[in-house]
């Protein structure tokens, strides 16, 4: 078979029968980090860590009439790592997204497979894009838009460790099953959202084998834009059981912003996440957990709170300010955080945990490449030392530099 015939057959095979579009884009995101007190306080005899991690992700999106299919493949690695030493965080080649979507109409669609669940300000459900591996869910999602400005999402998920012939406990550090409903209403520059989510976690209980505890998370989110003012306010509650303990917890957050000019903005806000006293003997749990939120964006970039840590603890009160500058290709922000515990810390003279200063700058070099860098420093107190260990008197800081390459490799669309 000659080359011309092969080319003709290939063109015929890929030629669209219906209206089609196909896109392919690539993301390469290396990030250098100097961790000297990141997530936890270092002691005097511990040395800081320096490394480069990298996300390499290929995104493919195909659309044809009522069909949409997406495949996102990624490799998460650390420069110089030994492949046989990879862990769940350094997971080699994996699927970030892999779903098929059927559009019943312009107002109703069903998506099945691995997908991102991201809502509102991502406090409860988010993509966690800062983490190189990101966050996605194996789920079924039905979306209904009954009228302009209205949207209802219903989602379900059920996880299993593998294909089995009989029931086996799902004790991986994730939920075993999940159901949620999210309703959103837009009225001009004002938005309202309502969320109810039920999450089941399976664990091994003494003398009973596997047991599943359920946590209910429910609440509302409101955002607005009026002239130079913008902001959002949210409140959530949590009930149910966690590891055999009754749970009753709540969250409240407020964020306000004002545009001084086209380039300069100021803002202020606060969060309250309820906690459990360290000497509590009641057996009840009052610690709120922002289950699948993009936590890195909220309580300081040094991730001392709720980024794989600070679970079932004394909670948090976070008061912060923000100054941002953005013009053309350059952006800069300065964010001070003032942290306190929401519940009592045993043997601590104060609930004040410390102050963190976050400085971030970014520059867009071109259409498909940008550079971002940041410096953060934690001024810890004895109370934070009680919670984290380490040495509060030692300088605790974090520096990072990230380059993001994000070119579109291919884009094709055709209609009959």
mmCIF file of C-alpha atoms in Angstrom:
data_model
loop_
_atom_site.group_PDB
_atom_site.id
_atom_site.type_symbol
_atom_site.label_atom_id
_atom_site.label_comp_id
_atom_site.label_asym_id
_atom_site.label_seq_id
_atom_site.Cartn_x
_atom_site.Cartn_y
_atom_site.Cartn_z
ATOM 1 C CA UNK A 1 0.000 0.000 0.000
ATOM 2 C CA UNK A 2 1.636 3.268 -1.135
ATOM 3 C CA UNK A 3 1.967 6.402 0.992
ATOM 4 C CA UNK A 4 -0.665 8.353 -0.981
ATOM 5 C CA UNK A 5 -3.312 5.687 -0.349
ATOM 6 C CA UNK A 6 -2.435 5.587 3.354
ATOM 7 C CA UNK A 7 -2.848 9.350 3.542
ATOM 8 C CA UNK A 8 -6.251 9.185 1.821
ATOM 9 C CA UNK A 9 -7.453 6.462 4.208
ATOM 10 C CA UNK A 10 -6.237 8.438 7.233
ATOM 11 C CA UNK A 11 -7.995 11.611 6.116
ATOM 12 C CA UNK A 12 -11.200 9.651 5.508
ATOM 13 C CA UNK A 13 -10.995 8.004 8.945
ATOM 14 C CA UNK A 14 -10.626 11.272 10.822
ATOM 15 C CA UNK A 15 -12.985 13.346 8.663
ATOM 16 C CA UNK A 16 -16.015 14.464 10.668
ATOM 17 C CA UNK A 17 -19.417 12.991 9.952
ATOM 18 C CA UNK A 18 -21.151 15.481 12.220
ATOM 19 C CA UNK A 19 -20.265 18.820 13.711
ATOM 20 C CA UNK A 20 -17.045 18.184 15.625
ATOM 21 C CA UNK A 21 -14.300 19.923 17.530
ATOM 22 C CA UNK A 22 -11.058 18.617 18.956
ATOM 23 C CA UNK A 23 -8.529 20.402 21.163
ATOM 24 C CA UNK A 24 -5.197 19.324 22.575
ATOM 25 C CA UNK A 25 -3.101 21.344 24.996
ATOM 26 C CA UNK A 26 -0.042 20.680 27.106
ATOM 27 C CA UNK A 27 1.013 21.943 30.524
ATOM 28 C CA UNK A 28 4.549 21.692 31.892
ATOM 29 C CA UNK A 29 4.860 23.241 35.352
ATOM 30 C CA UNK A 30 8.187 22.885 37.182
ATOM 31 C CA UNK A 31 8.310 24.457 40.666
ATOM 32 C CA UNK A 32 11.349 25.079 42.848
ATOM 33 C CA UNK A 33 10.671 25.141 46.601
ATOM 34 C CA UNK A 34 12.783 25.973 49.640
ATOM 35 C CA UNK A 35 10.896 24.616 52.662
ATOM 36 C CA UNK A 36 12.101 25.961 55.973
ATOM 37 C CA UNK A 37 9.005 25.616 58.125
ATOM 38 C CA UNK A 38 6.422 24.743 55.478
ATOM 39 C CA UNK A 39 3.386 22.891 56.964
ATOM 40 C CA UNK A 40 5.150 22.454 60.301
ATOM 41 C CA UNK A 41 7.704 24.256 62.466
ATOM 42 C CA UNK A 42 11.270 23.006 62.097
ATOM 43 C CA UNK A 43 13.422 22.418 65.151
ATOM 44 C CA UNK A 44 17.001 23.615 65.526
ATOM 45 C CA UNK A 45 18.485 20.274 64.437
ATOM 46 C CA UNK A 46 16.395 19.952 61.268
ATOM 47 C CA UNK A 47 17.637 21.226 57.919
ATOM 48 C CA UNK A 48 15.349 22.850 55.325
ATOM 49 C CA UNK A 49 14.388 20.944 52.170
ATOM 50 C CA UNK A 50 15.027 22.084 48.595
ATOM 51 C CA UNK A 51 13.624 20.337 45.525
ATOM 52 C CA UNK A 52 11.954 20.833 42.139
ATOM 53 C CA UNK A 53 8.613 19.146 41.471
ATOM 54 C CA UNK A 54 6.977 19.071 38.053
ATOM 55 C CA UNK A 55 3.532 18.566 36.582
ATOM 56 C CA UNK A 56 3.470 17.338 32.967
ATOM 57 C CA UNK A 57 -0.131 17.180 31.766
ATOM 58 C CA UNK A 58 -1.710 16.505 28.366
ATOM 59 C CA UNK A 59 -5.377 17.503 27.879
ATOM 60 C CA UNK A 60 -7.525 16.157 25.030
ATOM 61 C CA UNK A 61 -11.098 17.371 24.500
ATOM 62 C CA UNK A 62 -13.461 16.057 21.815
ATOM 63 C CA UNK A 63 -16.978 17.388 21.161
ATOM 64 C CA UNK A 64 -19.505 16.123 18.636
ATOM 65 C CA UNK A 65 -23.161 17.157 18.652
ATOM 66 C CA UNK A 66 -24.473 16.046 22.071
ATOM 67 C CA UNK A 67 -21.259 14.215 23.041
ATOM 68 C CA UNK A 68 -18.253 15.499 24.978
ATOM 69 C CA UNK A 69 -15.235 13.387 25.949
ATOM 70 C CA UNK A 70 -12.174 14.557 27.862
ATOM 71 C CA UNK A 71 -8.930 12.785 28.678
ATOM 72 C CA UNK A 72 -6.248 14.396 30.844
ATOM 73 C CA UNK A 73 -3.060 12.414 31.437
ATOM 74 C CA UNK A 74 -0.354 13.619 33.787
ATOM 75 C CA UNK A 75 2.999 12.743 35.255
ATOM 76 C CA UNK A 76 3.924 14.127 38.679
ATOM 77 C CA UNK A 77 7.578 13.859 39.565
ATOM 78 C CA UNK A 78 10.462 15.375 41.485
ATOM 79 C CA UNK A 79 13.627 16.120 39.578
ATOM 80 C CA UNK A 80 16.105 13.334 40.273
ATOM 81 C CA UNK A 81 13.671 10.990 42.043
ATOM 82 C CA UNK A 82 14.187 7.244 41.903
ATOM 83 C CA UNK A 83 11.142 5.698 40.141
ATOM 84 C CA UNK A 84 10.932 2.726 42.529
ATOM 85 C CA UNK A 85 10.552 5.154 45.444
ATOM 86 C CA UNK A 86 7.421 6.832 44.082
ATOM 87 C CA UNK A 87 4.577 7.288 46.541
ATOM 88 C CA UNK A 88 0.927 8.266 46.159
ATOM 89 C CA UNK A 89 2.002 11.903 45.752
ATOM 90 C CA UNK A 90 4.709 11.023 43.231
ATOM 91 C CA UNK A 91 2.497 8.717 41.230
ATOM 92 C CA UNK A 92 4.151 8.594 37.827
ATOM 93 C CA UNK A 93 1.677 8.444 34.938
ATOM 94 C CA UNK A 94 -1.951 8.779 36.000
ATOM 95 C CA UNK A 95 -5.332 9.992 34.782
ATOM 96 C CA UNK A 96 -6.372 13.374 36.123
ATOM 97 C CA UNK A 97 -9.600 13.485 34.134
ATOM 98 C CA UNK A 98 -11.305 10.861 31.986
ATOM 99 C CA UNK A 99 -15.011 11.391 31.415
ATOM 100 C CA UNK A 100 -17.770 11.176 28.868
ATOM 101 C CA UNK A 101 -20.659 13.634 28.830
ATOM 102 C CA UNK A 102 -24.017 13.366 27.103
ATOM 103 C CA UNK A 103 -26.065 16.524 26.553
ATOM 104 C CA UNK A 104 -29.739 15.600 26.588
ATOM 105 C CA UNK A 105 -30.509 19.221 25.694
ATOM 106 C CA UNK A 106 -29.051 22.673 26.224
ATOM 107 C CA UNK A 107 -30.357 22.565 29.809
ATOM 108 C CA UNK A 108 -29.578 18.990 30.903
ATOM 109 C CA UNK A 109 -26.370 16.949 30.774
ATOM 110 C CA UNK A 110 -24.870 13.845 32.382
ATOM 111 C CA UNK A 111 -21.135 13.420 32.962
ATOM 112 C CA UNK A 112 -19.616 10.047 33.931
ATOM 113 C CA UNK A 113 -16.027 9.329 34.931
ATOM 114 C CA UNK A 114 -13.086 11.063 36.546
ATOM 115 C CA UNK A 115 -13.738 14.790 36.724
ATOM 116 C CA UNK A 116 -13.088 17.973 38.678
ATOM 117 C CA UNK A 117 -15.801 19.065 41.119
ATOM 118 C CA UNK A 118 -15.331 22.795 41.659
ATOM 119 C CA UNK A 119 -17.970 25.100 43.132
ATOM 120 C CA UNK A 120 -18.208 28.699 44.336
ATOM 121 C CA UNK A 121 -14.916 29.847 45.907
ATOM 122 C CA UNK A 122 -13.711 26.215 46.197
ATOM 123 C CA UNK A 123 -13.860 26.256 50.010
ATOM 124 C CA UNK A 124 -15.657 22.905 50.218
ATOM 125 C CA UNK A 125 -15.221 21.439 46.723
ATOM 126 C CA UNK A 126 -12.314 22.528 44.526
ATOM 127 C CA UNK A 127 -9.702 21.520 41.976
ATOM 128 C CA UNK A 128 -6.734 22.123 44.334
ATOM 129 C CA UNK A 129 -4.733 23.357 41.355
ATOM 130 C CA UNK A 130 -1.744 24.431 43.487
ATOM 131 C CA UNK A 131 -0.999 20.790 44.298
ATOM 132 C CA UNK A 132 0.875 19.346 41.351
ATOM 133 C CA UNK A 133 -1.424 16.307 41.266
ATOM 134 C CA UNK A 134 -4.613 18.398 41.564
ATOM 135 C CA UNK A 135 -7.874 16.847 42.777
ATOM 136 C CA UNK A 136 -10.512 14.990 40.792
ATOM 137 C CA UNK A 137 -13.295 12.521 41.589
ATOM 138 C CA UNK A 138 -14.637 9.329 40.017
ATOM 139 C CA UNK A 139 -18.284 10.310 39.916
ATOM 140 C CA UNK A 140 -21.557 10.685 38.051
ATOM 141 C CA UNK A 141 -22.760 14.276 37.729
ATOM 142 C CA UNK A 142 -26.128 15.456 36.435
ATOM 143 C CA UNK A 143 -26.543 19.189 35.683
ATOM 144 C CA UNK A 144 -29.854 20.885 35.039
ATOM 145 C CA UNK A 145 -30.373 24.507 34.026
ATOM 146 C CA UNK A 146 -34.171 25.005 34.256
ATOM 147 C CA UNK A 147 -34.043 28.750 33.503
ATOM 148 C CA UNK A 148 -31.593 31.592 32.980
ATOM 149 C CA UNK A 149 -29.484 32.098 36.110
ATOM 150 C CA UNK A 150 -30.536 28.790 37.681
ATOM 151 C CA UNK A 151 -28.447 25.620 37.938
ATOM 152 C CA UNK A 152 -28.823 22.388 39.895
ATOM 153 C CA UNK A 153 -26.015 19.796 40.109
ATOM 154 C CA UNK A 154 -26.545 16.313 41.549
ATOM 155 C CA UNK A 155 -23.477 14.134 42.081
ATOM 156 C CA UNK A 156 -22.818 10.593 43.328
ATOM 157 C CA UNK A 157 -19.650 8.547 43.770
ATOM 158 C CA UNK A 158 -18.832 5.068 45.022
ATOM 159 C CA UNK A 159 -15.244 3.905 45.469
ATOM 160 C CA UNK A 160 -13.873 0.366 45.773
ATOM 161 C CA UNK A 161 -10.274 -0.842 46.268
ATOM 162 C CA UNK A 162 -10.448 -3.139 43.211
ATOM 163 C CA UNK A 163 -12.653 -5.590 41.351
ATOM 164 C CA UNK A 164 -13.677 -8.149 43.974
ATOM 165 C CA UNK A 165 -15.946 -11.174 44.405
ATOM 166 C CA UNK A 166 -17.102 -10.109 47.842
ATOM 167 C CA UNK A 167 -17.212 -6.941 49.945
ATOM 168 C CA UNK A 168 -13.839 -5.588 51.037
ATOM 169 C CA UNK A 169 -13.333 -2.488 53.249
ATOM 170 C CA UNK A 170 -12.268 0.732 51.546
ATOM 171 C CA UNK A 171 -9.730 2.045 54.034
ATOM 172 C CA UNK A 172 -7.764 4.212 51.615
ATOM 173 C CA UNK A 173 -7.408 7.793 52.849
ATOM 174 C CA UNK A 174 -10.479 8.965 50.955
ATOM 175 C CA UNK A 175 -14.250 8.650 51.050
ATOM 176 C CA UNK A 176 -16.010 5.392 50.239
ATOM 177 C CA UNK A 177 -19.137 7.046 48.885
ATOM 178 C CA UNK A 178 -20.402 10.567 48.290
ATOM 179 C CA UNK A 179 -23.682 12.247 47.336
ATOM 180 C CA UNK A 180 -24.253 15.973 46.927
ATOM 181 C CA UNK A 181 -26.699 18.547 45.624
ATOM 182 C CA UNK A 182 -25.650 22.092 44.675
ATOM 183 C CA UNK A 183 -28.067 24.794 43.580
ATOM 184 C CA UNK A 184 -26.976 28.188 42.258
ATOM 185 C CA UNK A 185 -28.967 31.312 41.473
ATOM 186 C CA UNK A 186 -27.606 34.382 39.655
ATOM 187 C CA UNK A 187 -29.337 37.742 39.716
ATOM 188 C CA UNK A 188 -27.220 40.270 37.839
ATOM 189 C CA UNK A 189 -24.018 40.775 39.823
ATOM 190 C CA UNK A 190 -25.306 38.821 42.819
ATOM 191 C CA UNK A 191 -25.061 35.059 43.275
ATOM 192 C CA UNK A 192 -26.468 32.587 45.799
ATOM 193 C CA UNK A 193 -25.463 28.939 46.230
ATOM 194 C CA UNK A 194 -26.741 26.170 48.482
ATOM 195 C CA UNK A 195 -24.900 22.911 49.136
ATOM 196 C CA UNK A 196 -25.797 19.635 50.805
ATOM 197 C CA UNK A 197 -23.216 16.828 50.817
ATOM 198 C CA UNK A 198 -23.186 13.418 52.462
ATOM 199 C CA UNK A 199 -19.806 11.683 52.675
ATOM 200 C CA UNK A 200 -19.181 8.138 53.884
ATOM 201 C CA UNK A 201 -15.795 7.066 55.260
ATOM 202 C CA UNK A 202 -15.067 3.415 55.921
ATOM 203 C CA UNK A 203 -12.626 2.383 58.629
ATOM 204 C CA UNK A 204 -11.663 -0.716 60.586
ATOM 205 C CA UNK A 205 -13.430 -0.872 63.955
ATOM 206 C CA UNK A 206 -12.478 -3.242 66.772
ATOM 207 C CA UNK A 207 -14.522 -6.490 66.841
ATOM 208 C CA UNK A 208 -16.802 -5.273 64.016
ATOM 209 C CA UNK A 209 -14.565 -5.299 60.934
ATOM 210 C CA UNK A 210 -15.297 -2.450 58.542
ATOM 211 C CA UNK A 211 -17.620 0.374 59.549
ATOM 212 C CA UNK A 212 -18.789 3.430 57.612
ATOM 213 C CA UNK A 213 -19.333 6.801 59.261
ATOM 214 C CA UNK A 214 -21.257 9.540 57.460
ATOM 215 C CA UNK A 215 -20.595 13.275 57.572
ATOM 216 C CA UNK A 216 -23.224 15.759 56.398
ATOM 217 C CA UNK A 217 -21.957 19.146 55.214
ATOM 218 C CA UNK A 218 -24.536 21.819 54.387
ATOM 219 C CA UNK A 219 -24.627 25.577 53.969
ATOM 220 C CA UNK A 220 -24.840 28.598 51.712
ATOM 221 C CA UNK A 221 -22.519 30.911 49.758
ATOM 222 C CA UNK A 222 -23.249 34.439 48.522
ATOM 223 C CA UNK A 223 -21.101 36.686 46.338
ATOM 224 C CA UNK A 224 -21.657 40.152 44.947
ATOM 225 C CA UNK A 225 -20.181 42.891 42.794
ATOM 226 C CA UNK A 226 -21.330 46.494 43.060
ATOM 227 C CA UNK A 227 -19.224 49.219 41.545
ATOM 228 C CA UNK A 228 -15.759 49.090 43.091
ATOM 229 C CA UNK A 229 -16.894 46.738 45.873
ATOM 230 C CA UNK A 230 -16.927 42.946 45.668
ATOM 231 C CA UNK A 231 -16.972 40.130 48.155
ATOM 232 C CA UNK A 232 -18.484 36.928 49.409
ATOM 233 C CA UNK A 233 -19.893 35.464 52.594
ATOM 234 C CA UNK A 234 -20.486 31.818 53.441
ATOM 235 C CA UNK A 235 -21.569 29.580 56.299
ATOM 236 C CA UNK A 236 -21.565 25.783 56.610
ATOM 237 C CA UNK A 237 -22.390 23.225 59.247
ATOM 238 C CA UNK A 238 -21.236 19.632 59.715
ATOM 239 C CA UNK A 239 -22.981 16.806 61.547
ATOM 240 C CA UNK A 240 -22.807 13.022 61.627
ATOM 241 C CA UNK A 241 -20.034 10.800 62.907
ATOM 242 C CA UNK A 242 -16.304 10.629 62.372
ATOM 243 C CA UNK A 243 -14.260 7.636 63.488
ATOM 244 C CA UNK A 244 -17.047 6.670 65.853
ATOM 245 C CA UNK A 245 -17.351 10.133 67.416
ATOM 246 C CA UNK A 246 -20.421 12.362 67.145
ATOM 247 C CA UNK A 247 -19.658 15.438 65.049
ATOM 248 C CA UNK A 248 -21.135 18.909 65.418
ATOM 249 C CA UNK A 249 -19.087 21.680 63.781
ATOM 250 C CA UNK A 250 -19.501 24.866 61.776
ATOM 251 C CA UNK A 251 -17.730 27.374 59.550
ATOM 252 C CA UNK A 252 -18.200 31.051 58.660
ATOM 253 C CA UNK A 253 -16.236 33.152 56.191
ATOM 254 C CA UNK A 254 -16.303 36.760 54.984
ATOM 255 C CA UNK A 255 -14.237 38.400 52.257
ATOM 256 C CA UNK A 256 -14.527 42.056 51.129
ATOM 257 C CA UNK A 257 -12.601 43.857 48.387
ATOM 258 C CA UNK A 258 -12.404 47.424 47.097
ATOM 259 C CA UNK A 259 -10.799 48.647 43.855
ATOM 260 C CA UNK A 260 -8.736 51.754 44.569
ATOM 261 C CA UNK A 261 -7.951 52.090 40.873
ATOM 262 C CA UNK A 262 -7.786 49.912 37.805
ATOM 263 C CA UNK A 263 -4.508 48.403 39.048
ATOM 264 C CA UNK A 264 -4.698 48.584 42.864
ATOM 265 C CA UNK A 265 -7.109 46.703 45.132
ATOM 266 C CA UNK A 266 -7.365 46.232 48.878
ATOM 267 C CA UNK A 267 -9.269 43.617 50.799
ATOM 268 C CA UNK A 268 -9.905 42.155 54.221
ATOM 269 C CA UNK A 269 -11.710 39.173 55.627
ATOM 270 C CA UNK A 270 -11.837 36.413 58.139
ATOM 271 C CA UNK A 271 -12.722 32.783 58.712
ATOM 272 C CA UNK A 272 -13.908 30.794 61.690
ATOM 273 C CA UNK A 273 -13.539 27.014 61.674
ATOM 274 C CA UNK A 274 -14.801 25.472 64.907
ATOM 275 C CA UNK A 275 -12.523 23.179 66.888
ATOM 276 C CA UNK A 276 -12.364 20.744 69.786
ATOM 277 C CA UNK A 277 -10.699 21.623 73.096
ATOM 278 C CA UNK A 278 -7.487 19.649 73.565
ATOM 279 C CA UNK A 279 -8.618 18.500 77.028
ATOM 280 C CA UNK A 280 -12.162 17.640 75.918
ATOM 281 C CA UNK A 281 -13.239 14.277 77.382
ATOM 282 C CA UNK A 282 -16.832 14.216 76.170
ATOM 283 C CA UNK A 283 -16.012 12.106 73.146
ATOM 284 C CA UNK A 284 -17.771 14.587 70.859
ATOM 285 C CA UNK A 285 -15.976 16.242 67.965
ATOM 286 C CA UNK A 286 -16.475 19.932 67.129
ATOM 287 C CA UNK A 287 -13.722 20.327 64.518
ATOM 288 C CA UNK A 288 -14.881 21.529 61.108
ATOM 289 C CA UNK A 289 -13.109 20.055 58.069
ATOM 290 C CA UNK A 290 -13.264 21.778 54.627
ATOM 291 C CA UNK A 291 -13.338 18.317 53.080
ATOM 292 C CA UNK A 292 -12.345 18.784 49.425
ATOM 293 C CA UNK A 293 -11.552 22.486 49.391
ATOM 294 C CA UNK A 294 -8.635 24.272 47.776
ATOM 295 C CA UNK A 295 -7.257 24.983 51.239
ATOM 296 C CA UNK A 296 -3.930 26.388 50.047
ATOM 297 C CA UNK A 297 -5.748 29.516 48.867
ATOM 298 C CA UNK A 298 -7.270 30.363 52.247
ATOM 299 C CA UNK A 299 -5.257 30.015 55.473
ATOM 300 C CA UNK A 300 -1.780 31.120 54.486
ATOM 301 C CA UNK A 301 0.374 29.767 51.691
ATOM 302 C CA UNK A 302 2.670 27.945 54.116
ATOM 303 C CA UNK A 303 -0.140 25.388 54.565
ATOM 304 C CA UNK A 304 0.037 24.995 58.328
ATOM 305 C CA UNK A 305 -3.727 24.475 58.449
ATOM 306 C CA UNK A 306 -5.998 21.951 56.689
ATOM 307 C CA UNK A 307 -3.609 20.972 53.900
ATOM 308 C CA UNK A 308 -3.151 17.353 54.908
ATOM 309 C CA UNK A 309 -2.925 18.431 58.556
ATOM 310 C CA UNK A 310 -4.756 20.134 61.444
ATOM 311 C CA UNK A 311 -7.636 17.644 61.215
ATOM 312 C CA UNK A 312 -9.781 16.999 64.338
ATOM 313 C CA UNK A 313 -7.838 19.765 66.085
ATOM 314 C CA UNK A 314 -8.582 23.048 67.862
ATOM 315 C CA UNK A 315 -9.988 24.788 64.777
ATOM 316 C CA UNK A 316 -8.897 28.173 63.497
ATOM 317 C CA UNK A 317 -9.690 31.874 63.493
ATOM 318 C CA UNK A 318 -7.986 33.561 60.532
ATOM 319 C CA UNK A 319 -8.126 37.354 60.115
ATOM 320 C CA UNK A 320 -6.356 38.688 57.036
ATOM 321 C CA UNK A 321 -5.806 41.689 54.805
ATOM 322 C CA UNK A 322 -4.820 41.883 51.161
ATOM 323 C CA UNK A 323 -3.140 44.377 48.854
ATOM 324 C CA UNK A 324 -2.914 43.551 45.155
ATOM 325 C CA UNK A 325 -1.490 45.229 42.080
ATOM 326 C CA UNK A 326 -2.125 44.006 38.548
ATOM 327 C CA UNK A 327 -1.268 45.774 35.318
ATOM 328 C CA UNK A 328 -0.625 44.322 31.888
ATOM 329 C CA UNK A 329 1.787 41.378 32.357
ATOM 330 C CA UNK A 330 2.778 41.943 36.006
ATOM 331 C CA UNK A 331 0.924 41.187 39.241
ATOM 332 C CA UNK A 332 1.795 41.388 42.935
ATOM 333 C CA UNK A 333 0.009 40.677 46.207
ATOM 334 C CA UNK A 334 0.793 41.000 49.915
ATOM 335 C CA UNK A 335 -1.389 39.084 52.392
ATOM 336 C CA UNK A 336 -0.880 39.146 56.182
ATOM 337 C CA UNK A 337 -2.708 36.492 58.258
ATOM 338 C CA UNK A 338 -3.343 36.612 62.001
ATOM 339 C CA UNK A 339 -4.098 33.124 63.341
ATOM 340 C CA UNK A 340 -5.782 32.044 66.570
ATOM 341 C CA UNK A 341 -7.292 28.776 67.723
ATOM 342 C CA UNK A 342 -11.080 28.476 67.889
ATOM 343 C CA UNK A 343 -10.912 26.061 70.851
ATOM 344 C CA UNK A 344 -8.737 25.804 73.938
ATOM 345 C CA UNK A 345 -5.116 24.671 73.761
ATOM 346 C CA UNK A 346 -3.915 22.811 76.829
ATOM 347 C CA UNK A 347 -1.068 24.535 78.712
ATOM 348 C CA UNK A 348 -1.150 27.548 76.405
ATOM 349 C CA UNK A 349 -1.287 31.069 77.824
ATOM 350 C CA UNK A 350 -2.981 32.383 74.676
ATOM 351 C CA UNK A 351 -5.039 31.154 71.742
ATOM 352 C CA UNK A 352 -2.959 33.388 69.404
ATOM 353 C CA UNK A 353 -0.996 31.082 67.077
ATOM 354 C CA UNK A 354 1.063 33.536 65.053
ATOM 355 C CA UNK A 355 1.270 35.817 62.039
ATOM 356 C CA UNK A 356 2.110 34.799 58.491
ATOM 357 C CA UNK A 357 3.126 37.213 55.722
ATOM 358 C CA UNK A 358 2.657 36.036 52.112
ATOM 359 C CA UNK A 359 4.226 37.896 49.182
ATOM 360 C CA UNK A 360 3.503 36.712 45.625
ATOM 361 C CA UNK A 361 4.519 38.113 42.220
ATOM 362 C CA UNK A 362 3.791 36.977 38.700
ATOM 363 C CA UNK A 363 4.851 37.948 35.193
ATOM 364 C CA UNK A 364 3.459 36.755 31.877
ATOM 365 C CA UNK A 365 6.387 36.312 29.500
ATOM 366 C CA UNK A 366 4.223 35.426 26.535
ATOM 367 C CA UNK A 367 0.965 33.889 25.399
ATOM 368 C CA UNK A 368 1.840 30.412 26.654
ATOM 369 C CA UNK A 369 4.389 30.991 29.412
ATOM 370 C CA UNK A 370 4.283 32.716 32.811
ATOM 371 C CA UNK A 371 6.537 32.932 35.856
ATOM 372 C CA UNK A 372 5.363 33.164 39.466
ATOM 373 C CA UNK A 373 7.306 33.435 42.676
ATOM 374 C CA UNK A 374 6.565 33.859 46.354
ATOM 375 C CA UNK A 375 8.025 34.354 49.789
ATOM 376 C CA UNK A 376 6.222 33.541 53.048
ATOM 377 C CA UNK A 377 7.288 33.824 56.655
ATOM 378 C CA UNK A 378 5.614 32.540 59.804
ATOM 379 C CA UNK A 379 6.082 34.355 63.115
ATOM 380 C CA UNK A 380 4.987 31.551 65.418
ATOM 381 C CA UNK A 381 3.999 31.598 69.071
ATOM 382 C CA UNK A 382 4.298 29.091 71.876
ATOM 383 C CA UNK A 383 0.730 28.001 71.199
ATOM 384 C CA UNK A 384 1.569 26.993 67.629
ATOM 385 C CA UNK A 385 4.650 25.194 68.925
ATOM 386 C CA UNK A 386 2.421 23.140 71.230
ATOM 387 C CA UNK A 387 0.303 22.115 68.237
ATOM 388 C CA UNK A 388 3.081 21.584 65.702
ATOM 389 C CA UNK A 389 6.229 20.877 67.681
ATOM 390 C CA UNK A 390 9.466 22.381 66.396
ATOM 391 C CA UNK A 391 11.063 25.626 67.530
ATOM 392 C CA UNK A 392 9.059 28.861 67.350
ATOM 393 C CA UNK A 393 12.220 30.946 67.800
ATOM 394 C CA UNK A 394 13.831 29.603 64.672
ATOM 395 C CA UNK A 395 13.239 31.466 61.390
ATOM 396 C CA UNK A 396 10.390 29.702 59.609
ATOM 397 C CA UNK A 397 9.942 30.626 55.947
ATOM 398 C CA UNK A 398 9.174 29.284 52.490
ATOM 399 C CA UNK A 399 10.325 30.381 49.031
ATOM 400 C CA UNK A 400 9.103 29.133 45.658
ATOM 401 C CA UNK A 401 9.558 29.823 41.957
ATOM 402 C CA UNK A 402 7.269 28.313 39.322
ATOM 403 C CA UNK A 403 7.270 28.433 35.524
ATOM 404 C CA UNK A 404 4.095 27.475 33.670
ATOM 405 C CA UNK A 405 4.260 26.417 30.005
ATOM 406 C CA UNK A 406 0.733 25.961 28.621
ATOM 407 C CA UNK A 407 0.694 25.833 24.791
ATOM 408 C CA UNK A 408 -2.266 24.715 22.714
ATOM 409 C CA UNK A 409 -0.963 21.925 20.497
ATOM 410 C CA UNK A 410 -3.949 21.510 18.230
ATOM 411 C CA UNK A 411 -7.418 22.918 17.684
ATOM 412 C CA UNK A 412 -9.853 21.696 15.054
ATOM 413 C CA UNK A 413 -13.527 22.334 14.415
ATOM 414 C CA UNK A 414 -15.798 21.617 11.476
ATOM 415 C CA UNK A 415 -19.496 21.628 10.736
ATOM 416 C CA UNK A 416 -21.323 19.904 7.948
#
